[in-house]
mmCIF file of C-alpha atoms in Angstrom:
data_model
loop_
_atom_site.group_PDB
_atom_site.id
_atom_site.type_symbol
_atom_site.label_atom_id
_atom_site.label_comp_id
_atom_site.label_asym_id
_atom_site.label_seq_id
_atom_site.Cartn_x
_atom_site.Cartn_y
_atom_site.Cartn_z
ATOM 1 C CA HIS A 1222 -6.749 102.095 91.421
ATOM 2 C CA ILE A 1223 -9.989 100.871 92.906
ATOM 3 C CA MET A 1224 -9.925 98.470 95.820
ATOM 4 C CA GLY A 1225 -11.526 95.201 94.792
ATOM 5 C CA ALA A 1226 -10.579 95.562 91.122
ATOM 6 C CA ARG A 1227 -9.375 92.504 89.212
ATOM 7 C CA TRP A 1228 -7.827 92.364 85.762
ATOM 8 C CA ALA A 1229 -8.618 89.371 83.558
ATOM 9 C CA PHE A 1230 -6.722 88.456 80.399
ATOM 10 C CA THR A 1231 -8.230 86.242 77.722
ATOM 11 C CA SER A 1232 -7.204 85.197 74.264
ATOM 12 C CA GLY A 1233 -9.728 85.848 71.507
ATOM 13 C CA LEU A 1234 -10.458 83.540 68.587
ATOM 14 C CA ASP A 1235 -7.958 85.499 66.513
ATOM 15 C CA GLY A 1236 -5.273 84.909 69.163
ATOM 16 C CA GLU A 1237 -5.247 88.532 70.273
ATOM 17 C CA LEU A 1238 -4.831 89.036 74.025
ATOM 18 C CA LYS A 1239 -7.770 90.948 75.495
ATOM 19 C CA GLN A 1240 -7.904 92.686 78.861
ATOM 20 C CA SER A 1241 -10.934 93.349 81.040
ATOM 21 C CA LEU A 1242 -11.445 94.833 84.472
ATOM 22 C CA THR A 1243 -13.919 93.519 86.984
ATOM 23 C CA ILE A 1244 -14.804 95.527 90.042
ATOM 24 C CA SER A 1245 -16.134 94.003 93.205
ATOM 25 C CA LEU A 1246 -17.060 96.689 95.689
ATOM 26 C CA HIS A 1247 -18.112 94.551 98.631
ATOM 27 C CA THR A 1248 -16.359 96.841 101.081
ATOM 28 C CA VAL A 1249 -18.775 99.648 100.237
ATOM 29 C CA THR A 1250 -21.987 97.718 100.767
ATOM 30 C CA SER A 1251 -20.706 96.137 103.960
ATOM 31 C CA LEU A 1252 -20.290 99.576 105.526
ATOM 32 C CA PHE A 1253 -24.017 100.214 105.558
ATOM 33 C CA SER A 1254 -26.944 98.267 106.883
ATOM 34 C CA THR A 1255 -29.821 97.632 104.521
ATOM 35 C CA SER A 1256 -31.932 100.122 106.444
ATOM 36 C CA GLY A 1257 -29.297 102.865 106.322
ATOM 37 C CA PRO A 1258 -28.993 105.575 103.672
ATOM 38 C CA SER A 1259 -27.501 104.617 100.346
ATOM 39 C CA LEU A 1260 -24.192 106.097 99.280
ATOM 40 C CA THR A 1261 -25.928 107.891 96.431
ATOM 41 C CA ASN A 1262 -28.008 109.837 98.919
ATOM 42 C CA ALA A 1263 -25.034 110.497 101.185
ATOM 43 C CA TRP A 1264 -22.148 111.439 98.868
ATOM 44 C CA LEU A 1265 -23.070 112.112 95.283
ATOM 45 C CA PRO A 1266 -25.373 115.115 95.859
ATOM 46 C CA LYS A 1267 -22.429 116.934 97.463
ATOM 47 C CA LEU A 1268 -20.090 116.575 94.479
ATOM 48 C CA THR A 1269 -19.159 119.044 91.751
ATOM 49 C CA ALA A 1270 -17.734 117.458 88.610
ATOM 50 C CA PHE A 1271 -16.320 118.236 85.191
ATOM 51 C CA ILE A 1272 -16.795 115.684 82.428
ATOM 52 C CA TYR A 1273 -14.675 115.661 79.276
ATOM 53 C CA ASP A 1274 -15.455 113.483 76.283
ATOM 54 C CA LEU A 1275 -14.256 114.063 72.746
ATOM 55 C CA SER A 1276 -17.426 112.672 71.223
ATOM 56 C CA PRO A 1277 -20.712 114.288 72.275
ATOM 57 C CA ALA A 1278 -22.794 111.351 71.012
ATOM 58 C CA SER A 1279 -21.132 108.870 73.329
ATOM 59 C CA SER A 1280 -21.064 111.258 76.258
ATOM 60 C CA ASN A 1281 -24.792 111.149 76.766
ATOM 61 C CA THR A 1282 -24.558 107.875 78.662
ATOM 62 C CA VAL A 1283 -21.907 109.171 81.041
ATOM 63 C CA PHE A 1284 -23.675 112.468 81.573
ATOM 64 C CA ASP A 1285 -27.104 110.833 81.894
ATOM 65 C CA ASP A 1286 -25.816 108.303 84.432
ATOM 66 C CA VAL A 1287 -23.820 110.694 86.587
ATOM 67 C CA GLY A 1288 -25.167 114.211 85.985
ATOM 68 C CA PRO A 1289 -28.521 114.048 87.774
ATOM 69 C CA LYS A 1290 -26.946 112.483 90.870
ATOM 70 C CA LEU A 1291 -24.386 115.241 91.504
ATOM 71 C CA LYS A 1292 -24.723 118.777 92.841
ATOM 72 C CA HIS A 1293 -23.216 120.361 89.724
ATOM 73 C CA VAL A 1294 -21.765 118.998 86.468
ATOM 74 C CA GLU A 1295 -20.137 120.785 83.557
ATOM 75 C CA TYR A 1296 -19.535 118.948 80.305
ATOM 76 C CA PHE A 1297 -16.707 119.701 77.851
ATOM 77 C CA THR A 1298 -15.975 118.370 74.365
ATOM 78 C CA ARG A 1299 -12.545 120.028 74.276
ATOM 79 C CA ALA A 1300 -9.816 119.091 76.747
ATOM 80 C CA ASP A 1301 -8.123 122.489 76.451
ATOM 81 C CA ARG A 1302 -11.392 124.248 77.298
ATOM 82 C CA MET A 1303 -11.827 122.143 80.429
ATOM 83 C CA LEU A 1304 -8.238 122.857 81.524
ATOM 84 C CA TYR A 1305 -8.857 126.568 80.928
ATOM 85 C CA GLU A 1306 -12.002 126.505 83.110
ATOM 86 C CA ILE A 1307 -10.178 124.673 85.879
ATOM 87 C CA SER A 1308 -7.377 127.268 85.804
ATOM 88 C CA ARG A 1309 -9.819 130.172 85.615
ATOM 89 C CA ARG A 1310 -11.580 128.941 88.746
ATOM 90 C CA ASN A 1311 -8.305 127.908 90.354
ATOM 91 C CA GLY A 1312 -9.786 124.419 90.822
ATOM 92 C CA ALA A 1313 -12.189 125.786 93.419
ATOM 93 C CA GLU A 1314 -14.966 123.470 94.558
ATOM 94 C CA LEU A 1315 -14.110 120.739 92.076
ATOM 95 C CA ASP A 1316 -14.442 117.244 93.549
ATOM 96 C CA LEU A 1317 -14.343 114.972 90.511
ATOM 97 C CA VAL A 1318 -13.091 115.030 86.936
ATOM 98 C CA ILE A 1319 -14.293 112.291 84.578
ATOM 99 C CA VAL A 1320 -12.350 112.163 81.321
ATOM 100 C CA SER A 1321 -12.313 110.062 78.191
ATOM 101 C CA ASP A 1322 -8.991 108.558 77.146
ATOM 102 C CA LEU A 1323 -9.351 110.150 73.702
ATOM 103 C CA TYR A 1324 -7.757 113.589 73.523
ATOM 104 C CA ASP A 1325 -7.636 116.173 70.792
ATOM 105 C CA ASN A 1326 -4.122 117.246 69.819
ATOM 106 C CA THR A 1327 -2.305 115.749 72.817
ATOM 107 C CA SER A 1328 -1.365 112.475 74.497
ATOM 108 C CA SER A 1329 -3.002 111.053 77.592
ATOM 109 C CA GLU A 1330 0.239 111.470 79.540
ATOM 110 C CA VAL A 1331 0.529 115.167 78.736
ATOM 111 C CA PHE A 1332 -3.168 115.858 79.328
ATOM 112 C CA LEU A 1333 -3.436 113.937 82.608
ATOM 113 C CA SER A 1334 -0.207 115.430 83.962
ATOM 114 C CA GLU A 1335 -1.478 118.914 83.174
ATOM 115 C CA LEU A 1336 -4.893 118.115 84.657
ATOM 116 C CA ARG A 1337 -3.383 116.768 87.885
ATOM 117 C CA ARG A 1338 -1.203 119.885 88.132
ATOM 118 C CA ARG A 1339 -4.209 122.222 87.915
ATOM 119 C CA ILE A 1340 -6.761 120.509 90.156
ATOM 120 C CA PRO A 1341 -6.774 120.380 93.961
ATOM 121 C CA LEU A 1342 -5.009 117.384 95.526
ATOM 122 C CA ASN A 1343 -8.265 116.029 96.931
ATOM 123 C CA CYS A 1344 -10.031 116.128 93.528
ATOM 124 C CA LYS A 1345 -10.548 112.646 92.076
ATOM 125 C CA VAL A 1346 -9.738 111.778 88.463
ATOM 126 C CA PHE A 1347 -11.703 109.027 86.714
ATOM 127 C CA VAL A 1348 -10.637 107.870 83.218
ATOM 128 C CA ILE A 1349 -13.084 106.132 80.902
ATOM 129 C CA SER A 1350 -11.426 104.168 78.123
ATOM 130 C CA TYR A 1351 -12.928 103.469 74.728
ATOM 131 C CA ALA A 1352 -10.425 100.669 74.066
ATOM 132 C CA PRO A 1353 -8.396 99.694 77.142
ATOM 133 C CA HIS A 1354 -4.971 98.150 76.605
ATOM 134 C CA ILE A 1355 -2.850 95.965 78.802
ATOM 135 C CA GLY A 1356 -0.974 98.193 81.232
ATOM 136 C CA ASP A 1357 -3.355 101.167 81.040
ATOM 137 C CA ALA A 1358 -4.467 100.896 84.673
ATOM 138 C CA GLN A 1359 -0.881 100.956 85.932
ATOM 139 C CA ARG A 1360 0.117 103.784 83.583
ATOM 140 C CA TYR A 1361 -2.890 105.905 84.569
ATOM 141 C CA SER A 1362 -2.317 105.203 88.251
ATOM 142 C CA GLU A 1363 1.235 106.517 87.906
ATOM 143 C CA LEU A 1364 -0.210 109.696 86.364
ATOM 144 C CA GLY A 1365 -2.415 110.295 89.417
ATOM 145 C CA VAL A 1366 -5.662 108.781 88.139
ATOM 146 C CA ASP A 1367 -7.900 107.501 90.924
ATOM 147 C CA ALA A 1368 -10.124 105.175 88.871
ATOM 148 C CA PHE A 1369 -10.168 103.653 85.399
ATOM 149 C CA LEU A 1370 -12.927 101.717 83.622
ATOM 150 C CA SER A 1371 -13.780 100.831 80.061
ATOM 151 C CA ARG A 1372 -16.768 102.615 78.535
ATOM 152 C CA ASP A 1373 -18.898 99.458 78.840
ATOM 153 C CA GLN A 1374 -17.917 98.935 82.462
ATOM 154 C CA PHE A 1375 -18.633 102.560 83.289
ATOM 155 C CA ILE A 1376 -22.181 102.182 82.010
ATOM 156 C CA GLN A 1377 -22.667 99.237 84.384
ATOM 157 C CA GLN A 1378 -20.531 100.253 87.371
ATOM 158 C CA GLY A 1379 -19.460 103.887 87.029
ATOM 159 C CA VAL A 1380 -21.765 105.466 89.586
ATOM 160 C CA ARG A 1381 -20.956 102.734 92.078
ATOM 161 C CA ALA A 1382 -17.206 103.228 91.492
ATOM 162 C CA ILE A 1383 -17.552 106.989 92.093
ATOM 163 C CA GLU A 1384 -19.441 106.330 95.316
ATOM 164 C CA HIS A 1385 -16.696 103.962 96.386
ATOM 165 C CA MET A 1386 -13.894 106.448 95.651
ATOM 166 C CA PHE A 1387 -15.458 109.032 97.925
ATOM 167 C CA GLU A 1388 -16.431 106.577 100.645
ATOM 168 C CA VAL A 1389 -12.911 105.154 100.855
ATOM 169 C CA ASP A 1390 -11.450 108.677 101.019
ATOM 170 C CA ASP A 1391 -14.055 110.802 102.769
ATOM 171 C CA THR A 1392 -11.480 113.593 103.212
ATOM 172 C CA ALA A 1393 -12.089 114.516 99.557
ATOM 173 C CA ILE A 1394 -15.399 116.171 100.383
#
């Protein structure tokens, strides 16, 4: 979960219940004076990340937003290939894993459980959802996910959420 997150539920014109997540990260900005260094300059350049997304076309936004700000990023279009690379490297020097909630040939529960088993305890897991459902945040939290946003919210607030995760838990670096 992310501190400052708030779920909102609305009913659409068709009567379907819709869920959205709003993140207010006031605690992060209050930690720094306006003349001090930004979190981007302090934390992100130290991070090594793996990004998994089933669809390469949609991944460009995630990679373009996050990739240039981090020390090292590897991108995978196959979940099994990413898990293999994590195992091959024994999770060494991996700070962040950003994954889509769409998986090839497996469920999110199986994939995230296997991912959490293979990565170091201090490695953060961030799930980006194409179509979030009611209860996803709780379910992912129980599977060891550190942050969860919809694809649209990630485009607007993803980098800021990553900064916040590492500022709140500076033992991860």
